[in-house]
Amino acid sequence: MKKIIAIANQKGGVGKTTTAVNLAAGLGVSEISTLLIDMDPQANATQGCGIEYNRDKTTYEVIINDTDIDSALVDTEIPYLKLLPSSPRLVGAEIEMVPEISREHFLKEKLKELQTDFDYIIIDCPPSLGLLTVNSLTAADSVLIPIQCEYYAMEGLGQLLNTVRLVQKNLNKDLQIEGVLLTMFDTRLRLSNEVAEELSEHFQDKLYDSKIRRNVRLGESPSHGKPIILYDASSIGAQDYMDFVGEFLENDKQKKE
């Protein structure tokens, strides 16, 4: 049975898309059938997988024009990973959804139509708390929150958690916090360790032991249209994300037992 995980943080530049792409890629190279859904109009996850975003069938057509979702899926370089690409056209979707009935459930209903059986569906949410993110949270089983190890790390987190609570109350009572992942971690900086300690106190067992360290190769990989595991498998970024994938799978296994 598939598990749907939304990667969300309305604060930009926290490694949200990097985490969505590399978690999905890590699951794929582990031969676990995975679908990555790009719900961000910037289409960075799409480009990060080496897929052009100027396509006829994208997330926009699936949600707004009721296009068959299976026909919009594209293959990636990783055999076990498929992508539902995004498009800048998606930027107008929230306005178009406003007058519609059950507008928060559009993505959830489309996912019910999937013919391919995936073990995991990873949703890259836009950096906002609008209807696209609410659609993602309504469709998801859980939300994974990347947080950068910087001064304003906790800024806006309360808003995100409040949105999660509202979705739980009104739209998706089963939505859980999957976990919190520290990104842009620098072991040399006292600030990184202070942020880690603060988040550990706040989230306790929801905070992953894995940390994504700052890494030049990790920053380069999206411009080459490749997840880090394909761009440079020996890099620190690849090692960190594969460690995280291992911890993610182990945690999920324990939850099911």
GROMACS .gro file of C-alpha atoms in nm:
model
  257
    1MET     CA    1   0.000   0.000   0.000
    2LYS     CA    2   0.140   0.336  -0.102
    3LYS     CA    3   0.238   0.601   0.150
    4ILE     CA    4   0.203   0.966   0.052
    5ILE     CA    5   0.447   1.215   0.205
    6ALA     CA    6   0.434   1.591   0.154
    7ILE     CA    7   0.762   1.781   0.187
    8ALA     CA    8   0.663   2.123   0.317
    9ASN     CA    9   0.803   2.444   0.459
   10GLN     CA   10   0.666   2.780   0.350
   11LYS     CA   11   1.005   2.941   0.416
   12GLY     CA   12   1.210   2.936   0.096
   13GLY     CA   13   1.570   2.821   0.070
   14VAL     CA   14   1.552   2.549   0.334
   15GLY     CA   15   1.637   2.254   0.110
   16LYS     CA   16   1.275   2.149   0.057
   17THR     CA   17   1.301   2.063  -0.312
   18THR     CA   18   1.651   1.922  -0.268
   19THR     CA   19   1.510   1.689  -0.001
   20ALA     CA   20   1.208   1.589  -0.211
   21VAL     CA   21   1.423   1.507  -0.516
   22ASN     CA   22   1.694   1.323  -0.326
   23LEU     CA   23   1.460   1.130  -0.097
   24ALA     CA   24   1.265   1.015  -0.403
   25ALA     CA   25   1.587   0.932  -0.590
   26GLY     CA   26   1.729   0.747  -0.289
   27LEU     CA   27   1.414   0.535  -0.265
   28GLY     CA   28   1.429   0.475  -0.641
   29VAL     CA   29   1.791   0.356  -0.645
   30SER     CA   30   1.697   0.128  -0.353
   31GLU     CA   31   1.456  -0.035  -0.604
   32ILE     CA   32   1.149   0.094  -0.423
   33SER     CA   33   0.874   0.205  -0.660
   34THR     CA   34   0.839   0.581  -0.609
   35LEU     CA   35   0.649   0.872  -0.761
   36LEU     CA   36   0.767   1.231  -0.719
   37ILE     CA   37   0.496   1.495  -0.763
   38ASP     CA   38   0.609   1.851  -0.831
   39MET     CA   39   0.341   2.085  -0.690
   40ASP     CA   40   0.562   2.393  -0.706
   41PRO     CA   41   0.501   2.633  -1.000
   42GLN     CA   42   0.877   2.702  -1.005
   43ALA     CA   43   0.917   2.341  -1.129
   44ASN     CA   44   1.256   2.304  -0.960
   45ALA     CA   45   1.199   1.938  -0.872
   46THR     CA   46   1.108   1.871  -1.236
   47GLN     CA   47   1.428   2.035  -1.360
   48GLY     CA   48   1.626   1.867  -1.081
   49CYS     CA   49   1.528   1.533  -1.234
   50GLY     CA   50   1.643   1.646  -1.578
   51ILE     CA   51   1.288   1.684  -1.715
   52GLU     CA   52   1.177   1.984  -1.920
   53TYR     CA   53   0.880   2.167  -1.767
   54ASN     CA   54   0.727   2.298  -2.092
   55ARG     CA   55   0.522   1.983  -2.144
   56ASP     CA   56   0.161   1.934  -2.256
   57LYS     CA   57   0.068   1.731  -1.949
   58THR     CA   58   0.178   1.850  -1.607
   59THR     CA   59   0.043   1.884  -1.254
   60TYR     CA   60  -0.158   2.182  -1.377
   61GLU     CA   61  -0.344   1.984  -1.644
   62VAL     CA   62  -0.405   1.696  -1.403
   63ILE     CA   63  -0.554   1.916  -1.130
   64ILE     CA   64  -0.725   2.193  -1.327
   65ASN     CA   65  -0.813   2.030  -1.661
   66ASP     CA   66  -0.886   1.683  -1.519
   67THR     CA   67  -0.621   1.519  -1.741
   68ASP     CA   68  -0.565   1.148  -1.673
   69ILE     CA   69  -0.287   1.136  -1.415
   70ASP     CA   70  -0.120   0.823  -1.552
   71SER     CA   71  -0.082   0.983  -1.894
   72ALA     CA   72   0.110   1.275  -1.736
   73LEU     CA   73   0.373   1.063  -1.557
   74VAL     CA   74   0.723   1.061  -1.706
   75ASP     CA   75   1.018   0.827  -1.658
   76THR     CA   76   1.341   0.947  -1.500
   77GLU     CA   77   1.698   0.816  -1.524
   78ILE     CA   78   1.618   0.596  -1.224
   79PRO     CA   79   1.403   0.298  -1.335
   80TYR     CA   80   1.203   0.282  -1.010
   81LEU     CA   81   1.130   0.658  -1.002
   82LYS     CA   82   0.857   0.834  -1.198
   83LEU     CA   83   0.774   1.204  -1.199
   84LEU     CA   84   0.457   1.409  -1.232
   85PRO     CA   85   0.618   1.729  -1.365
   86SER     CA   86   0.515   2.082  -1.281
   87SER     CA   87   0.479   2.389  -1.500
   88PRO     CA   88   0.481   2.767  -1.446
   89ARG     CA   89   0.114   2.746  -1.554
   90LEU     CA   90   0.048   2.612  -1.205
   91VAL     CA   91   0.101   2.962  -1.064
   92GLY     CA   92  -0.257   3.050  -1.162
   93ALA     CA   93  -0.409   2.729  -1.030
   94GLU     CA   94  -0.482   2.862  -0.682
   95ILE     CA   95  -0.692   3.146  -0.824
   96GLU     CA   96  -0.875   2.905  -1.055
   97MET     CA   97  -0.950   2.668  -0.766
   98VAL     CA   98  -1.101   2.933  -0.536
   99PRO     CA   99  -1.463   2.913  -0.664
  100GLU     CA  100  -1.460   2.533  -0.697
  101ILE     CA  101  -1.637   2.296  -0.459
  102SER     CA  102  -1.407   2.063  -0.260
  103ARG     CA  103  -1.108   2.253  -0.400
  104GLU     CA  104  -0.883   2.122  -0.119
  105HIS     CA  105  -0.938   1.762  -0.236
  106PHE     CA  106  -0.843   1.791  -0.606
  107LEU     CA  107  -0.503   1.619  -0.572
  108LYS     CA  108  -0.636   1.352  -0.335
  109GLU     CA  109  -0.908   1.255  -0.584
  110LYS     CA  110  -0.660   1.240  -0.875
  111LEU     CA  111  -0.424   1.016  -0.679
  112LYS     CA  112  -0.709   0.768  -0.635
  113GLU     CA  113  -0.708   0.726  -1.014
  114LEU     CA  114  -0.344   0.613  -1.032
  115GLN     CA  115  -0.313   0.282  -1.214
  116THR     CA  116   0.055   0.227  -1.127
  117ASP     CA  117   0.114   0.094  -0.777
  118PHE     CA  118   0.381   0.296  -0.596
  119ASP     CA  119   0.531   0.220  -0.256
  120TYR     CA  120   0.592   0.589  -0.188
  121ILE     CA  121   0.456   0.911  -0.333
  122ILE     CA  122   0.665   1.217  -0.248
  123ILE     CA  123   0.505   1.561  -0.298
  124ASP     CA  124   0.723   1.870  -0.330
  125CYS     CA  125   0.504   2.155  -0.201
  126PRO     CA  126   0.545   2.519  -0.301
  127PRO     CA  127   0.706   2.756  -0.046
  128SER     CA  128   0.371   2.893   0.068
  129LEU     CA  129   0.066   2.787   0.267
  130GLY     CA  130  -0.184   2.837  -0.017
  131LEU     CA  131  -0.426   2.596  -0.183
  132LEU     CA  132  -0.154   2.392  -0.356
  133THR     CA  133   0.010   2.312  -0.023
  134VAL     CA  134  -0.328   2.250   0.143
  135ASN     CA  135  -0.413   2.010  -0.145
  136SER     CA  136  -0.085   1.828  -0.082
  137LEU     CA  137  -0.144   1.802   0.294
  138THR     CA  138  -0.502   1.684   0.239
  139ALA     CA  139  -0.379   1.408   0.007
  140ALA     CA  140  -0.083   1.304   0.225
  141ASP     CA  141  -0.046   1.051   0.503
  142SER     CA  142   0.229   1.260   0.660
  143VAL     CA  143   0.435   1.576   0.624
  144LEU     CA  144   0.815   1.589   0.633
  145ILE     CA  145   0.964   1.926   0.731
  146PRO     CA  146   1.316   2.028   0.623
  147ILE     CA  147   1.464   2.305   0.840
  148GLN     CA  148   1.790   2.483   0.767
  149CYS     CA  149   2.047   2.530   1.043
  150GLU     CA  150   2.043   2.908   1.031
  151TYR     CA  151   1.948   3.198   1.257
  152TYR     CA  152   1.583   3.218   1.157
  153ALA     CA  153   1.532   2.842   1.146
  154MET     CA  154   1.223   2.848   1.366
  155GLU     CA  155   1.072   3.150   1.190
  156GLY     CA  156   0.744   3.058   1.027
  157LEU     CA  157   0.750   2.705   1.167
  158GLY     CA  158   0.458   2.792   1.395
  159GLN     CA  159   0.254   2.895   1.090
  160LEU     CA  160   0.328   2.565   0.917
  161LEU     CA  161   0.238   2.361   1.225
  162ASN     CA  162  -0.082   2.563   1.265
  163THR     CA  163  -0.174   2.488   0.903
  164VAL     CA  164  -0.106   2.119   0.968
  165ARG     CA  165  -0.339   2.132   1.270
  166LEU     CA  166  -0.612   2.303   1.066
  167VAL     CA  167  -0.581   2.039   0.793
  168GLN     CA  168  -0.598   1.765   1.059
  169LYS     CA  169  -0.908   1.922   1.210
  170ASN     CA  170  -1.100   1.999   0.892
  171LEU     CA  171  -0.966   1.802   0.594
  172ASN     CA  172  -0.740   1.511   0.686
  173LYS     CA  173  -0.767   1.384   1.043
  174ASP     CA  174  -0.506   1.112   0.977
  175LEU     CA  175  -0.225   1.353   0.874
  176GLN     CA  176   0.089   1.294   1.080
  177ILE     CA  177   0.426   1.465   1.119
  178GLU     CA  178   0.663   1.223   0.945
  179GLY     CA  179   0.974   1.392   1.078
  180VAL     CA  180   1.197   1.698   1.079
  181LEU     CA  181   1.521   1.700   0.881
  182LEU     CA  182   1.810   1.938   0.947
  183THR     CA  183   1.962   2.079   0.626
  184MET     CA  184   2.261   2.305   0.549
  185PHE     CA  185   2.431   2.177   0.864
  186ASP     CA  186   2.785   2.299   0.930
  187THR     CA  187   2.964   2.111   1.208
  188ARG     CA  188   3.212   2.399   1.247
  189LEU     CA  189   2.945   2.651   1.342
  190ARG     CA  190   2.813   2.678   1.696
  191LEU     CA  191   2.487   2.809   1.548
  192SER     CA  192   2.421   2.482   1.366
  193ASN     CA  193   2.460   2.285   1.687
  194GLU     CA  194   2.242   2.533   1.879
  195VAL     CA  195   1.963   2.502   1.620
  196ALA     CA  196   1.995   2.122   1.635
  197GLU     CA  197   1.962   2.128   2.015
  198GLU     CA  198   1.661   2.360   2.004
  199LEU     CA  199   1.482   2.143   1.748
  200SER     CA  200   1.567   1.828   1.942
  201GLU     CA  201   1.398   1.973   2.251
  202HIS     CA  202   1.095   2.081   2.048
  203PHE     CA  203   1.044   1.775   1.826
  204GLN     CA  204   1.223   1.502   2.026
  205ASP     CA  205   1.186   1.168   1.846
  206LYS     CA  206   1.048   1.337   1.533
  207LEU     CA  207   1.390   1.489   1.457
  208TYR     CA  208   1.600   1.266   1.233
  209ASP     CA  209   1.950   1.178   1.351
  210SER     CA  210   2.066   1.225   0.991
  211LYS     CA  211   2.175   1.577   0.901
  212ILE     CA  212   2.233   1.718   0.554
  213ARG     CA  213   2.563   1.903   0.558
  214ARG     CA  214   2.650   2.198   0.337
  215ASN     CA  215   2.807   2.059   0.021
  216VAL     CA  216   2.913   2.224  -0.305
  217ARG     CA  217   2.833   1.917  -0.517
  218LEU     CA  218   2.484   1.901  -0.369
  219GLY     CA  219   2.431   2.263  -0.470
  220GLU     CA  220   2.558   2.194  -0.824
  221SER     CA  221   2.350   1.886  -0.899
  222PRO     CA  222   2.014   2.057  -0.981
  223SER     CA  223   2.175   2.268  -1.255
  224HIS     CA  224   2.286   1.942  -1.417
  225GLY     CA  225   1.936   1.795  -1.393
  226LYS     CA  226   2.046   1.510  -1.167
  227PRO     CA  227   1.978   1.398  -0.811
  228ILE     CA  228   2.302   1.397  -0.612
  229ILE     CA  229   2.325   1.016  -0.618
  230LEU     CA  230   2.357   1.031  -0.999
  231TYR     CA  231   2.565   1.350  -1.013
  232ASP     CA  232   2.832   1.251  -0.760
  233ALA     CA  233   2.765   0.936  -0.559
  234SER     CA  234   3.089   0.979  -0.360
  235SER     CA  235   3.006   1.332  -0.239
  236ILE     CA  236   2.915   1.425   0.116
  237GLY     CA  237   2.571   1.530  -0.008
  238ALA     CA  238   2.504   1.185  -0.157
  239GLN     CA  239   2.628   1.012   0.158
  240ASP     CA  240   2.410   1.231   0.381
  241TYR     CA  241   2.096   1.176   0.175
  242MET     CA  242   2.147   0.801   0.148
  243ASP     CA  243   2.199   0.788   0.527
  244PHE     CA  244   1.875   0.981   0.562
  245VAL     CA  245   1.692   0.745   0.324
  246GLY     CA  246   1.810   0.451   0.535
  247GLU     CA  247   1.688   0.616   0.856
  248PHE     CA  248   1.360   0.715   0.689
  249LEU     CA  249   1.294   0.354   0.581
  250GLU     CA  250   1.389   0.213   0.921
  251ASN     CA  251   1.157   0.457   1.099
  252ASP     CA  252   0.874   0.376   0.860
  253LYS     CA  253   0.929   0.004   0.913
  254GLN     CA  254   0.905   0.050   1.292
  255LYS     CA  255   0.582   0.249   1.256
  256LYS     CA  256   0.424  -0.036   1.061
  257GLU     CA  257   0.525  -0.304   1.311
   0.00000   0.00000   0.00000
